[in-house]
Coordinates of C-alpha atoms in Angstrom, one line a residue:
M122 CA -19.9 50.1 75.0
N123 CA -23.1 48.5 74.0
R124 CA -27.1 49.8 73.6
Y125 CA -30.2 48.5 73.9
I126 CA -32.8 48.6 72.1
L127 CA -36.4 47.1 72.8
I128 CA -39.0 47.8 70.5
I129 CA -43.0 47.5 71.3
N130 CA -45.4 46.7 68.7
G131 CA -43.0 49.3 66.6
T132 CA -42.2 51.9 69.3
A133 CA -38.5 52.0 70.1
H134 CA -37.5 52.4 73.5
I135 CA -34.0 52.9 74.8
I136 CA -32.8 50.8 78.1
N137 CA -30.3 50.7 80.2
E138 CA -27.7 47.6 81.0
D139 CA -29.0 47.1 84.2
C140 CA -32.6 46.3 82.7
I141 CA -31.3 42.6 81.4
S142 CA -29.8 40.9 84.2
N143 CA -27.6 38.1 81.9
W144 CA -26.3 41.3 80.1
D145 CA -22.8 39.5 80.8
E146 CA -24.0 36.3 79.4
I147 CA -24.5 37.4 75.6
N148 CA -22.5 36.6 73.2
I149 CA -21.5 36.2 69.2
S150 CA -20.4 33.6 67.4
L151 CA -19.1 33.2 63.7
K152 CA -18.8 29.6 63.1
R153 CA -18.2 28.2 59.9
N154 CA -20.7 24.5 59.1
D155 CA -19.6 22.1 56.7
F156 CA -16.6 23.9 55.1
S157 CA -19.1 26.4 53.9
G158 CA -19.8 30.1 54.3
I159 CA -19.7 31.7 57.9
I160 CA -22.6 32.3 59.8
R161 CA -23.0 34.8 62.2
S162 CA -25.0 34.1 65.0
F163 CA -25.8 35.9 68.8
S164 CA -27.6 34.3 72.4
S165 CA -30.8 32.9 72.8
K166 CA -32.5 34.2 75.8
F167 CA -33.1 37.3 77.4
E168 CA -33.5 37.9 81.7
F169 CA -35.1 41.6 81.8
T170 CA -35.6 43.8 84.4
G171 CA -36.6 46.8 85.8
K172 CA -38.7 49.2 82.7
A173 CA -38.1 46.5 80.1
Y174 CA -40.0 44.0 82.6
N175 CA -42.9 45.9 82.8
L176 CA -42.9 47.1 79.1
L177 CA -43.2 43.5 78.2
L178 CA -45.7 42.0 81.1
N179 CA -47.7 44.7 80.0
E180 CA -47.7 44.0 75.7
Y181 CA -48.5 40.5 76.9
R182 CA -51.3 41.2 79.4
T183 CA -52.2 43.5 76.7
N184 CA -52.3 41.9 73.1
Y185 CA -51.4 37.9 75.1
L186 CA -50.6 35.9 72.5
N187 CA -50.5 38.8 69.3
A188 CA -48.3 40.2 71.4
N189 CA -45.3 42.1 69.4
A190 CA -41.2 42.8 71.0
Q191 CA -37.8 43.1 69.1
I192 CA -34.8 43.8 70.5
E193 CA -31.5 45.2 69.1
I194 CA -28.2 45.1 70.2
Y195 CA -26.0 47.7 69.1
T196 CA -22.1 48.9 69.9
I197 CA -21.1 52.3 69.5
D198 CA -17.4 52.9 69.2
N199 CA -14.8 55.7 70.3
D200 CA -16.4 58.4 67.7
R201 CA -19.9 57.8 69.1
S202 CA -21.3 56.4 65.8
K203 CA -23.3 53.4 66.1
K204 CA -22.7 50.1 65.1
Y205 CA -26.0 47.3 64.5
L206 CA -24.9 44.0 66.0
F207 CA -27.5 41.5 66.3
G208 CA -32.0 42.4 66.3
S209 CA -34.5 39.3 67.2
Y210 CA -38.4 39.3 67.6
L211 CA -39.0 37.7 71.4
D212 CA -40.8 34.5 71.1
F213 CA -44.0 35.1 74.5
G214 CA -44.4 31.7 73.6
S215 CA -41.4 30.7 75.5
L216 CA -42.3 33.9 78.4
E217 CA -41.8 33.5 82.1
Y218 CA -42.1 36.0 85.5
D219 CA -41.8 36.0 88.7
D220 CA -41.6 39.3 90.9
S221 CA -38.9 40.4 89.1
I222 CA -37.2 38.8 86.2
L223 CA -39.2 37.6 83.3
Y224 CA -37.7 35.3 81.1
I225 CA -38.0 35.2 77.4
N226 CA -36.2 33.4 73.9
A227 CA -35.6 35.4 71.4
I228 CA -36.7 34.2 68.1
D229 CA -33.6 33.5 65.5
S230 CA -35.8 34.8 62.5
T231 CA -32.5 34.9 59.7
L232 CA -31.9 33.8 56.7
A233 CA -30.2 30.9 58.0
A234 CA -31.8 29.8 61.3
K235 CA -34.9 28.9 58.7
I236 CA -32.4 27.5 56.6
K237 CA -31.6 25.2 59.2
A238 CA -34.5 24.4 60.4
K239 CA -36.5 23.5 57.3
K240 CA -33.6 22.8 54.4
S241 CA -34.9 18.6 55.3
T242 CA -38.6 19.9 54.1
Q243 CA -39.6 18.6 50.4
Y244 CA -41.6 21.4 48.3
E245 CA -43.3 20.7 44.7
Y246 CA -44.0 22.9 42.4
L247 CA -46.0 23.6 39.1
V248 CA -43.0 23.1 36.4
S249 CA -44.7 25.5 34.5
E250 CA -44.4 27.8 36.6
L251 CA -40.3 27.6 37.1
K252 CA -39.7 26.6 33.4
E253 CA -37.6 28.4 30.8
E254 CA -39.3 30.2 28.0
K255 CA -37.6 28.1 25.5
A256 CA -37.7 24.1 26.2
L257 CA -34.4 22.0 25.5
N258 CA -34.8 19.5 22.3
Y259 CA -33.8 16.0 23.6
D260 CA -32.5 14.6 20.1
R261 CA -32.0 11.4 21.8
L262 CA -29.6 8.3 22.7
L263 CA -28.5 6.0 20.1
M264 CA -30.2 2.5 21.0
L265 CA -29.3 -1.5 20.8
N266 CA -31.7 -3.2 19.1
T267 CA -31.1 -7.0 19.2
F268 CA -32.7 -10.0 17.4
N269 CA -31.4 -13.6 19.8
F270 CA -31.6 -16.8 17.8
D271 CA -31.4 -20.7 18.3
I272 CA -30.9 -24.1 16.8
D273 CA -33.3 -26.3 16.9
N274 CA -31.1 -29.1 17.6
D275 CA -27.1 -29.8 18.8
E276 CA -26.2 -32.5 17.1
Y277 CA -26.4 -33.2 13.6
I278 CA -25.7 -36.9 11.2
Y279 CA -23.6 -36.2 7.5
P280 CA -25.9 -37.4 4.6
S281 CA -24.8 -40.8 3.8
G282 CA -23.9 -42.5 -0.1
T283 CA -20.8 -39.7 -1.0
S284 CA -17.9 -38.3 0.8
Q285 CA -17.6 -34.6 0.3
A286 CA -20.8 -32.7 0.0
N287 CA -21.8 -29.0 1.5
T288 CA -23.7 -29.7 4.2
N289 CA -26.7 -27.2 5.3
I290 CA -27.5 -27.0 9.1
D291 CA -31.1 -25.9 9.5
V292 CA -31.2 -22.6 11.6
Y293 CA -34.6 -22.3 13.3
V294 CA -36.0 -18.7 13.4
V295 CA -36.3 -18.8 17.8
D296 CA -36.7 -15.6 19.4
T297 CA -34.9 -15.5 23.0
N298 CA -35.6 -12.3 24.9
P299 CA -35.1 -10.0 22.0
E300 CA -34.9 -6.1 23.0
V301 CA -36.0 -3.9 20.4
Y302 CA -36.2 -0.5 21.4
V303 CA -36.9 1.3 18.6
G304 CA -38.7 -1.0 15.3
D305 CA -40.0 -0.7 12.1
F306 CA -36.7 -1.7 10.4
I307 CA -36.9 -5.9 10.5
T308 CA -39.0 -8.3 11.3
P309 CA -37.6 -11.8 11.3
Y310 CA -39.6 -14.0 10.7
H311 CA -40.4 -18.7 8.6
E312 CA -40.8 -18.5 4.9
S313 CA -41.0 -21.7 3.1
D314 CA -41.3 -20.8 -0.5
G315 CA -38.5 -19.9 -1.7
A316 CA -36.5 -20.7 1.0
Y317 CA -32.5 -19.7 0.7
Y318 CA -31.4 -22.7 -0.4
G319 CA -35.1 -24.9 0.3
N320 CA -34.1 -24.1 3.4
T321 CA -37.7 -24.8 5.2
K322 CA -35.9 -23.7 8.8
G323 CA -33.8 -20.8 7.8
V324 CA -33.0 -17.6 9.6
F325 CA -35.2 -14.7 7.1
M326 CA -35.5 -11.7 7.8
K327 CA -36.9 -8.6 6.2
L328 CA -36.6 -5.1 6.1
L329 CA -38.8 -2.7 6.8
A330 CA -36.5 0.4 6.8
L331 CA -33.2 1.3 6.4
P332 CA -31.2 1.0 9.6
P333 CA -29.5 4.2 9.1
H334 CA -26.0 3.2 11.0
G335 CA -26.2 -0.6 9.3
L336 CA -27.3 -4.0 10.3
Y337 CA -24.5 -6.4 12.1
M338 CA -24.8 -10.1 13.7
D339 CA -22.3 -11.6 16.8
L340 CA -22.2 -15.4 16.5
S341 CA -20.6 -18.0 18.2
C342 CA -19.9 -21.4 18.7
D343 CA -18.5 -24.4 19.5
I344 CA -18.4 -27.1 16.9
T345 CA -16.4 -31.5 16.7
I346 CA -16.7 -33.5 13.7
S347 CA -16.5 -37.5 14.5
S348 CA -14.5 -37.7 11.3
G349 CA -12.6 -35.7 8.8
T350 CA -11.7 -32.3 8.4
G351 CA -13.6 -29.2 7.2
S352 CA -14.4 -25.9 7.7
F353 CA -17.5 -23.4 9.0
Q354 CA -19.3 -20.9 6.6
V355 CA -22.5 -17.9 7.5
E356 CA -23.9 -17.7 3.9
Y357 CA -26.4 -15.0 3.0
Q358 CA -29.0 -13.8 0.6
K359 CA -30.1 -10.5 0.0
M360 CA -31.4 -7.6 -1.7
V361 CA -28.8 -5.3 -3.4
G362 CA -30.1 -1.9 -4.8
G363 CA -33.3 -4.3 -6.6
V364 CA -31.2 -7.2 -7.6
P365 CA -30.3 -10.3 -5.7
S366 CA -26.7 -11.1 -3.9
V367 CA -25.6 -14.3 -2.8
G368 CA -22.5 -14.3 -0.9
S369 CA -20.9 -15.0 2.4
V370 CA -20.8 -12.9 5.7
N371 CA -17.9 -14.0 7.7
G372 CA -15.7 -14.1 4.0
S373 CA -13.8 -17.2 3.1
H374 CA -14.3 -20.9 4.5
T375 CA -13.0 -20.3 8.0
S376 CA -11.2 -23.4 8.1
G377 CA -10.3 -25.4 11.1
L378 CA -12.8 -28.2 12.0
K379 CA -11.1 -31.8 12.9
A380 CA -11.5 -34.5 13.9
G381 CA -11.7 -35.3 17.4
S382 CA -11.2 -31.6 18.8
V383 CA -13.5 -28.5 19.2
Y384 CA -13.7 -25.7 16.6
H385 CA -14.2 -21.9 19.3
Y386 CA -16.2 -19.6 16.4
N387 CA -16.4 -16.1 17.3
E388 CA -17.4 -13.3 15.2
K389 CA -18.7 -10.1 16.1
G390 CA -20.1 -7.5 14.1
L391 CA -20.1 -9.3 11.2
V392 CA -21.9 -7.0 8.5
L393 CA -25.6 -7.5 6.8
V394 CA -26.5 -4.7 5.5
D395 CA -24.2 -1.8 5.1
P396 CA -25.2 1.5 5.4
T397 CA -23.9 2.9 2.7
K398 CA -25.3 0.7 0.4
N399 CA -29.0 0.8 -0.5
E400 CA -30.2 -2.7 0.3
S401 CA -33.5 -3.6 1.2
G402 CA -36.1 -6.1 0.9
K403 CA -34.8 -9.8 2.2
I404 CA -31.8 -11.6 3.9
G405 CA -32.3 -15.5 4.3
M406 CA -29.2 -16.6 6.0
V407 CA -27.6 -20.2 6.4
Y408 CA -24.8 -22.2 8.6
R409 CA -22.8 -24.6 6.2
I410 CA -20.4 -26.2 6.1
Y411 CA -17.9 -27.7 3.9
L412 CA -16.7 -31.7 4.7
N413 CA -14.2 -33.9 3.5
T414 CA -14.9 -36.7 5.7
E415 CA -16.7 -40.1 4.6
A416 CA -20.5 -40.8 5.0
G417 CA -22.1 -40.8 8.4
V418 CA -19.9 -38.2 10.5
R419 CA -21.8 -36.9 13.3
I420 CA -21.9 -32.9 13.3
N421 CA -22.3 -31.2 17.3
I422 CA -22.8 -27.6 17.7
E423 CA -22.7 -26.6 21.7
N424 CA -22.8 -22.9 23.2
F425 CA -24.4 -21.2 19.9
K426 CA -25.5 -17.7 20.6
M427 CA -26.4 -15.4 17.7
S428 CA -27.7 -11.7 17.9
V429 CA -28.7 -9.8 14.6
Y430 CA -28.7 -6.3 16.1
Y431 CA -28.9 -2.2 14.7
M432 CA -28.6 1.0 16.3
A433 CA -31.4 3.7 15.7
K434 CA -33.4 6.4 18.1
M435 CA -36.6 8.2 18.6
Q436 CA -38.0 11.5 18.3
P437 CA -36.5 14.1 19.4
E438 CA -38.5 15.8 21.6
R439 CA -39.1 18.9 23.8
I440 CA -38.8 19.1 27.8
D441 CA -39.5 21.8 29.7
V442 CA -36.6 22.9 32.3
I443 CA -35.7 25.3 34.9
K444 CA -32.6 26.8 35.9
P445 CA -31.0 26.0 38.9
D446 CA -30.8 29.7 40.6
V447 CA -34.8 30.3 39.3
L448 CA -35.5 26.8 41.8
L449 CA -33.4 28.3 44.8
N450 CA -35.4 31.4 44.6
R451 CA -38.4 29.6 44.9
L452 CA -37.5 27.3 48.0
L453 CA -36.0 29.9 49.8
K454 CA -39.9 31.4 49.1
S455 CA -41.6 28.7 50.6
M456 CA -38.8 28.2 53.5
N457 CA -40.1 32.0 53.7
E458 CA -43.9 31.4 54.3
E459 CA -44.3 31.9 50.7
N460 CA -43.3 36.2 51.5
E461 CA -40.7 37.6 49.2
G462 CA -37.5 39.0 51.0
Y463 CA -34.8 36.5 50.6
V464 CA -32.5 36.3 47.8
G465 CA -30.4 33.3 46.6
E466 CA -27.6 33.9 43.4
I467 CA -25.4 31.5 42.3
E468 CA -21.6 32.6 41.2
Y469 CA -21.7 30.6 37.5
Q470 CA -18.6 32.2 36.9
D471 CA -16.4 29.5 38.7
D472 CA -17.5 26.3 37.1
T473 CA -18.5 27.0 33.2
R474 CA -20.6 23.3 33.7
L475 CA -22.5 25.7 35.9
S476 CA -23.5 28.1 33.6
S477 CA -24.4 25.1 30.9
T478 CA -27.0 23.2 33.4
V479 CA -30.2 23.1 33.5
I480 CA -32.6 21.1 35.6
M481 CA -35.5 18.3 34.2
A482 CA -38.1 17.2 36.6
A483 CA -39.1 13.4 35.8
E484 CA -42.3 13.8 34.8
S485 CA -41.3 16.8 32.5
A486 CA -39.7 13.9 31.1
R487 CA -42.5 11.5 31.1
G488 CA -44.7 14.9 29.1
L489 CA -47.3 14.2 31.8
D490 CA -49.5 17.4 31.7
G491 CA -49.2 19.2 34.7
A492 CA -45.9 18.1 35.2
K493 CA -44.0 18.9 39.4
I494 CA -40.7 18.5 40.6
Y495 CA -39.9 17.4 44.0
T496 CA -36.7 18.6 45.8
S497 CA -35.4 20.2 49.3
F498 CA -33.2 23.0 50.0
K499 CA -30.9 20.2 51.0
N500 CA -31.7 18.0 47.9
F501 CA -30.4 21.5 45.9
S502 CA -27.3 21.9 48.1
D503 CA -26.1 18.3 48.5
W504 CA -26.6 18.5 44.8
M505 CA -24.6 22.0 44.2
E506 CA -21.7 20.4 46.7
V507 CA -21.2 16.6 45.0
V508 CA -21.3 18.2 41.7
Y509 CA -20.0 21.1 41.3
G510 CA -18.3 22.1 45.0
Y511 CA -20.3 24.8 45.5
V512 CA -21.4 25.3 49.0
P513 CA -23.9 28.2 50.8
D514 CA -22.6 31.1 52.2
I515 CA -25.5 32.7 54.1
A516 CA -25.4 36.0 55.2
E517 CA -28.5 38.7 56.3
N518 CA -31.1 37.9 53.8
K519 CA -29.1 36.3 50.5
V520 CA -27.5 32.7 50.7
V521 CA -24.9 32.6 47.4
F522 CA -23.2 29.6 46.4
K523 CA -20.2 29.7 46.1
K524 CA -17.4 27.7 44.9
R525 CA -16.0 25.7 48.4
T526 CA -12.1 27.1 47.8
S527 CA -13.3 30.6 47.5
L528 CA -13.9 30.8 51.6
F529 CA -11.2 30.0 52.2
H530 CA -9.1 32.8 51.0
S531 CA -4.8 32.8 50.9
E532 CA -4.2 35.9 52.6
V533 CA -2.9 36.1 55.7
Q534 CA -5.4 38.3 57.9
K535 CA -4.4 37.9 62.0
R536 CA -0.7 37.5 63.8
I537 CA -1.8 36.0 67.3
S538 CA 1.9 35.2 69.7
Y539 CA 0.1 32.9 71.9
T540 CA 1.7 32.3 75.1
G541 CA -1.3 31.3 76.9
M542 CA -2.2 27.9 78.7
D543 CA -5.7 27.1 76.2
F544 CA -3.2 26.1 73.8
K545 CA -4.9 22.8 72.1
V546 CA -3.9 20.7 69.2
K547 CA -6.4 17.8 68.6
V548 CA -7.4 15.5 65.1
N549 CA -10.6 15.7 63.4
S550 CA -11.4 12.1 63.6
S551 CA -14.5 13.2 61.5
L552 CA -12.7 14.1 59.0
I553 CA -10.1 10.5 58.2
Y554 CA -12.3 7.9 55.7
S555 CA -10.8 5.0 54.6
L556 CA -13.3 4.9 51.8
L557 CA -14.5 7.3 49.0
R558 CA -18.0 6.9 47.5
V559 CA -19.0 9.2 45.2
G560 CA -21.5 9.7 41.9
Y561 CA -24.9 9.0 41.8
D562 CA -27.5 6.5 43.0
K563 CA -27.9 3.4 41.1
Q564 CA -30.6 2.4 38.9
D565 CA -32.1 -0.6 37.8
Y566 CA -32.6 -0.2 33.9
D567 CA -35.0 -3.3 32.0
S568 CA -32.8 -2.5 28.8
I569 CA -29.5 -4.4 27.9
N570 CA -28.6 -0.5 26.8
G571 CA -28.7 0.5 30.6
R572 CA -25.2 -1.2 30.4
D573 CA -23.4 1.5 29.3
E574 CA -24.6 4.0 31.9
F575 CA -22.1 5.2 34.2
H576 CA -23.6 7.9 36.2
F577 CA -23.8 5.5 38.9
T578 CA -21.0 5.3 41.9
N579 CA -18.1 4.5 42.2
E580 CA -15.6 3.3 45.1
Y581 CA -11.9 4.8 45.8
D582 CA -9.4 2.6 48.8
T583 CA -7.8 6.1 50.9
G584 CA -5.4 3.9 51.6
I585 CA -6.1 4.4 55.4
T586 CA -6.3 1.7 57.8
I587 CA -7.6 3.8 60.9
T588 CA -11.3 3.9 60.9
D589 CA -13.8 2.4 58.7
K590 CA -16.1 5.2 57.4
A591 CA -17.0 5.9 54.2
L592 CA -17.2 9.7 52.7
E593 CA -20.5 9.8 50.8
L594 CA -20.2 12.2 47.9
I595 CA -23.9 11.2 46.0
S596 CA -25.5 13.6 44.0
P597 CA -29.5 13.7 44.8
L598 CA -30.2 14.8 41.8
R599 CA -29.8 12.4 38.4
A600 CA -28.0 12.8 36.1
D601 CA -28.2 9.2 33.9
P602 CA -28.9 9.6 30.4
Y603 CA -30.3 6.3 30.0
G604 CA -32.6 7.4 32.7
I605 CA -33.7 10.2 30.7
E606 CA -34.1 7.8 27.7
F607 CA -36.6 5.5 29.2
L608 CA -38.6 8.1 31.1
V609 CA -39.0 9.6 27.5
S610 CA -39.6 6.3 25.7
K611 CA -43.0 6.1 28.2
R612 CA -44.5 9.9 26.9
G613 CA -48.3 8.8 25.9
K614 CA -48.3 4.7 28.3
D615 CA -50.6 5.2 31.4
T616 CA -48.1 4.3 33.4
T617 CA -46.8 5.3 36.5
D618 CA -42.7 4.5 37.6
N619 CA -42.6 4.8 41.5
E620 CA -39.5 4.5 41.6
S621 CA -38.7 7.5 39.0
D622 CA -41.5 9.7 38.1
N623 CA -40.8 12.2 41.7
D624 CA -36.8 11.8 40.5
A625 CA -35.0 15.4 39.2
F626 CA -32.6 15.2 37.0
F627 CA -30.3 17.7 35.3
V628 CA -28.4 18.1 31.8
G629 CA -25.8 19.9 30.7
A630 CA -28.0 22.3 28.2
H631 CA -27.0 25.2 26.3
L632 CA -29.3 28.4 24.5
K633 CA -27.2 30.1 21.6
E634 CA -28.4 32.9 20.1
N635 CA -31.8 33.2 18.5
A636 CA -31.9 29.5 18.4
E637 CA -35.1 28.1 19.7
C638 CA -34.6 25.6 22.1
Y639 CA -32.0 24.4 24.1
E640 CA -29.3 21.4 22.6
L641 CA -27.6 19.2 24.7
V642 CA -24.3 20.3 25.0
R643 CA -21.5 17.1 23.7
E644 CA -19.1 19.1 21.6
G645 CA -15.8 19.1 24.1
Y646 CA -16.2 15.1 25.4
K647 CA -14.9 12.7 23.5
V648 CA -16.1 9.9 24.4
S649 CA -15.8 5.3 24.1
G650 CA -16.2 2.2 25.7
I651 CA -19.8 2.7 25.2
I652 CA -22.4 1.7 22.9
S653 CA -24.1 5.4 21.6
S654 CA -20.9 7.3 22.3
S655 CA -22.0 9.8 19.4
T656 CA -25.0 10.5 21.4
I657 CA -24.2 10.2 24.7
F658 CA -24.2 13.3 27.0
N659 CA -23.8 14.7 30.4
A660 CA -20.2 13.4 30.7
M661 CA -18.6 16.2 32.2
F662 CA -21.1 15.5 35.2
S663 CA -18.8 12.2 35.2
P664 CA -18.2 10.5 39.1
R665 CA -14.4 11.0 38.2
S666 CA -15.4 15.3 37.6
I667 CA -17.0 14.8 41.5
I668 CA -13.0 13.9 42.7
E669 CA -12.4 17.1 40.9
A670 CA -14.5 19.8 41.3
N671 CA -14.4 18.4 45.7
K672 CA -10.5 18.1 44.6
E673 CA -8.8 20.2 47.3
Y674 CA -11.5 19.2 50.3
I675 CA -11.0 15.8 49.4
G676 CA -7.2 16.2 49.2
S677 CA -7.2 17.0 52.9
F678 CA -7.3 13.9 54.2
V679 CA -6.2 11.7 51.4
K680 CA -3.3 12.1 48.8
S681 CA -4.4 9.3 46.9
L682 CA -7.1 7.1 45.3
R683 CA -7.1 3.6 44.1
F684 CA -9.9 2.6 42.2
A685 CA -11.9 0.0 43.8
S686 CA -15.8 -1.1 41.8
S687 CA -18.2 0.5 40.0
S688 CA -22.1 0.5 40.2
G689 CA -22.1 1.4 36.8
N690 CA -19.7 1.2 32.9
S691 CA -16.0 1.4 34.2
D692 CA -14.9 0.8 31.4
I693 CA -15.5 4.1 30.2
R694 CA -13.3 6.4 28.5
I695 CA -13.7 10.4 28.4
N696 CA -11.5 12.7 26.6
D697 CA -8.7 9.7 26.6
V698 CA -8.8 9.9 30.6
A699 CA -10.6 6.2 32.2
E700 CA -13.2 6.6 34.5
N701 CA -11.5 4.0 36.6
L702 CA -7.9 5.2 36.7
D703 CA -5.9 5.7 40.1
I704 CA -5.7 9.9 41.3
E705 CA -3.4 11.7 42.8
L706 CA -4.1 14.5 44.9
T707 CA -2.1 17.5 45.5
D708 CA -3.2 20.4 46.9
P709 CA -4.9 20.3 50.5
L710 CA -7.3 22.8 51.7
F711 CA -6.0 22.3 54.9
T712 CA -5.2 19.5 57.5
V713 CA -7.5 17.2 59.2
S714 CA -5.9 19.1 62.9
T715 CA -7.5 21.5 64.8
L716 CA -6.1 24.4 67.1
S717 CA -8.2 26.2 70.2
I718 CA -6.7 28.8 71.8
S719 CA -8.5 31.9 73.9
T720 CA -7.0 35.4 73.6
A721 CA -7.3 38.5 75.3
D722 CA -6.7 39.9 71.7
G723 CA -9.6 41.5 71.3
G724 CA -9.3 41.9 68.1
I725 CA -11.8 40.5 65.1
P726 CA -10.6 40.1 61.5
S727 CA -12.0 42.0 58.9
D728 CA -12.3 39.2 56.5
V729 CA -13.0 36.1 58.9
N730 CA -12.2 34.0 55.2
A731 CA -8.6 35.0 55.4
L732 CA -6.2 33.0 56.9
V733 CA -4.9 33.3 60.9
E734 CA -0.9 32.5 61.9
V735 CA -0.2 31.5 66.1
E736 CA 2.6 31.5 66.6
R737 CA 3.7 29.5 69.7
N738 CA 7.1 27.5 70.9
S739 CA 8.8 28.9 67.6
L740 CA 6.3 26.9 65.4
L741 CA 3.9 29.0 62.8
Y742 CA 0.5 27.4 63.2
T743 CA -1.3 28.7 60.0
C744 CA -4.9 28.0 60.1
F745 CA -8.7 29.0 59.1
I746 CA -11.2 30.3 61.4
N747 CA -14.2 27.0 62.4
E748 CA -15.0 29.2 64.6
L749 CA -15.1 32.2 67.2
K750 CA -17.1 33.8 70.0
Y751 CA -16.8 36.2 72.3
K752 CA -19.1 38.1 75.0
I753 CA -20.0 41.4 73.8
G754 CA -21.6 42.9 77.6
H755 CA -18.8 41.5 79.7
Y756 CA -15.2 40.7 77.7
E757 CA -13.4 37.9 78.5
G758 CA -11.3 37.2 74.8
V759 CA -12.0 35.7 72.4
D760 CA -12.2 31.6 71.9
Y761 CA -10.8 30.8 68.9
N762 CA -11.8 27.0 67.2
L763 CA -9.4 26.5 64.3
Q764 CA -8.2 24.5 61.5
I765 CA -5.2 24.3 61.0
K766 CA -3.8 24.1 57.2
S767 CA 0.1 23.7 57.8
I768 CA 2.4 23.7 60.4
G769 CA 6.2 25.3 59.8

């Protein structure tokens, strides 16, 4: 038995069932969208007659577009207790009436309806209104700084008049595309006065300050000689503890020069400045070829590549950051026309990474005055799902982000022995994918350092050939450390990066007791295959981690993932696990098949997230509820749409 209450401008009026001509069509629905939390909804159109007709028409004629009315529906149990089922304001903008019936729509003012309508609306907020009391100490990335050099000639004629000598090959300083991110350590220059071995074109570098991690050189070239034999050596002169030192960069003479063949020279990591020694002043280098041949030999050097480089980082900066739940509640307030009343929560305990996550606006990284963050509920929700496997569970005026698996309970709540005709099993083709894309949108950096970035998109082949669809788990919030580094490096510069200034980032950071600021989380993550392995952060948010966070869901349609490609650095290893390994998925959340039945069994499971078992033809279908609906006025049974977990 149901009770209907019509509230006109705050005054409640109990109306009979016959005051609602379509009372037998009013239904209730419990539906799970996108495999997140189940949402309750009701009919949206009412047809009023009799007493209700007169009350509503009088309210409209009296207050016109300011008319105010709402409908509430209760169910009366056998013990005469009243249970609230549904309530909604009525939309006088949809009013229609004739001589006997007034037609009007209900306004779904629930939080679920607000989110559905406004989830894609982008809002902007001042970071100063949302930021944590303590900022993030951004202690920078070690960056590779490189000087590239070339030679001014590729052919040399050995001096005549002697059969054995040492030949100096002049190397002219040609600064070809240098990339110096952290300067004030070295500078190349020409100097004829006191040039090493009298070579006026030698490569010289002044050490302005000692690079804390040393100075190194990579060199490769192909050498041929027209006759005889010889060896190749790179020599230097530098100051060590204030005392001149002469030696060879590449150790002993490198033999192998022989007439008629090409000598391939390729050395990496040659030490020019040892960081453990007190070296300063100048470094001069000359390329020497030791020959045992007759005069007039031709020496050809081709494919010459030389780079001198060091690692260094810039000064730390403080950056304002925002906690995820603070941003969530601000979004809810915006969607509620700046009114309080909606609450957002996050179950941090189910993912230790989430409890150490803070959000950073690109404008905050830039250090801009009046920095703003730009986002939407959809972006926030998609980020939570992709990175952590969290989805929204919406009830009444609260939304709680939970681990998706926590919304699929393992207990059996209801068993139905079904013999009816409305039994149908169907493969849900929308859950079948041939390709999986996970990670983050590719960013373009104007820096060689950016080649190390691995927070981009990885692609995996599912092995499925019956479709060409791709499942994309791409985070709208960025996690690329180099992207943050390059933005922070623009502080104090009057420039605008239209492609990134509106972006939002997130980082793993913790605030220790009595600490002055948040610190980046690096402990517990050993990273290799990257230049700045000691200072890289956000390793816990790699593309592979996204699969781990969603493995039960992804495993519902595929058992194994074969790595196909990456738009970033695919050579990365985190805690000795390669990012480009294939992945096996062994614990699916459900299958891709659905089961539909209509049953006269009206007992609605008290836990709609629990399992429902259906017996049919000696088979047991164990399922989760996708949707159930029933009429509350004229009961005709319950329609179930179920996601099959197993058949036994």
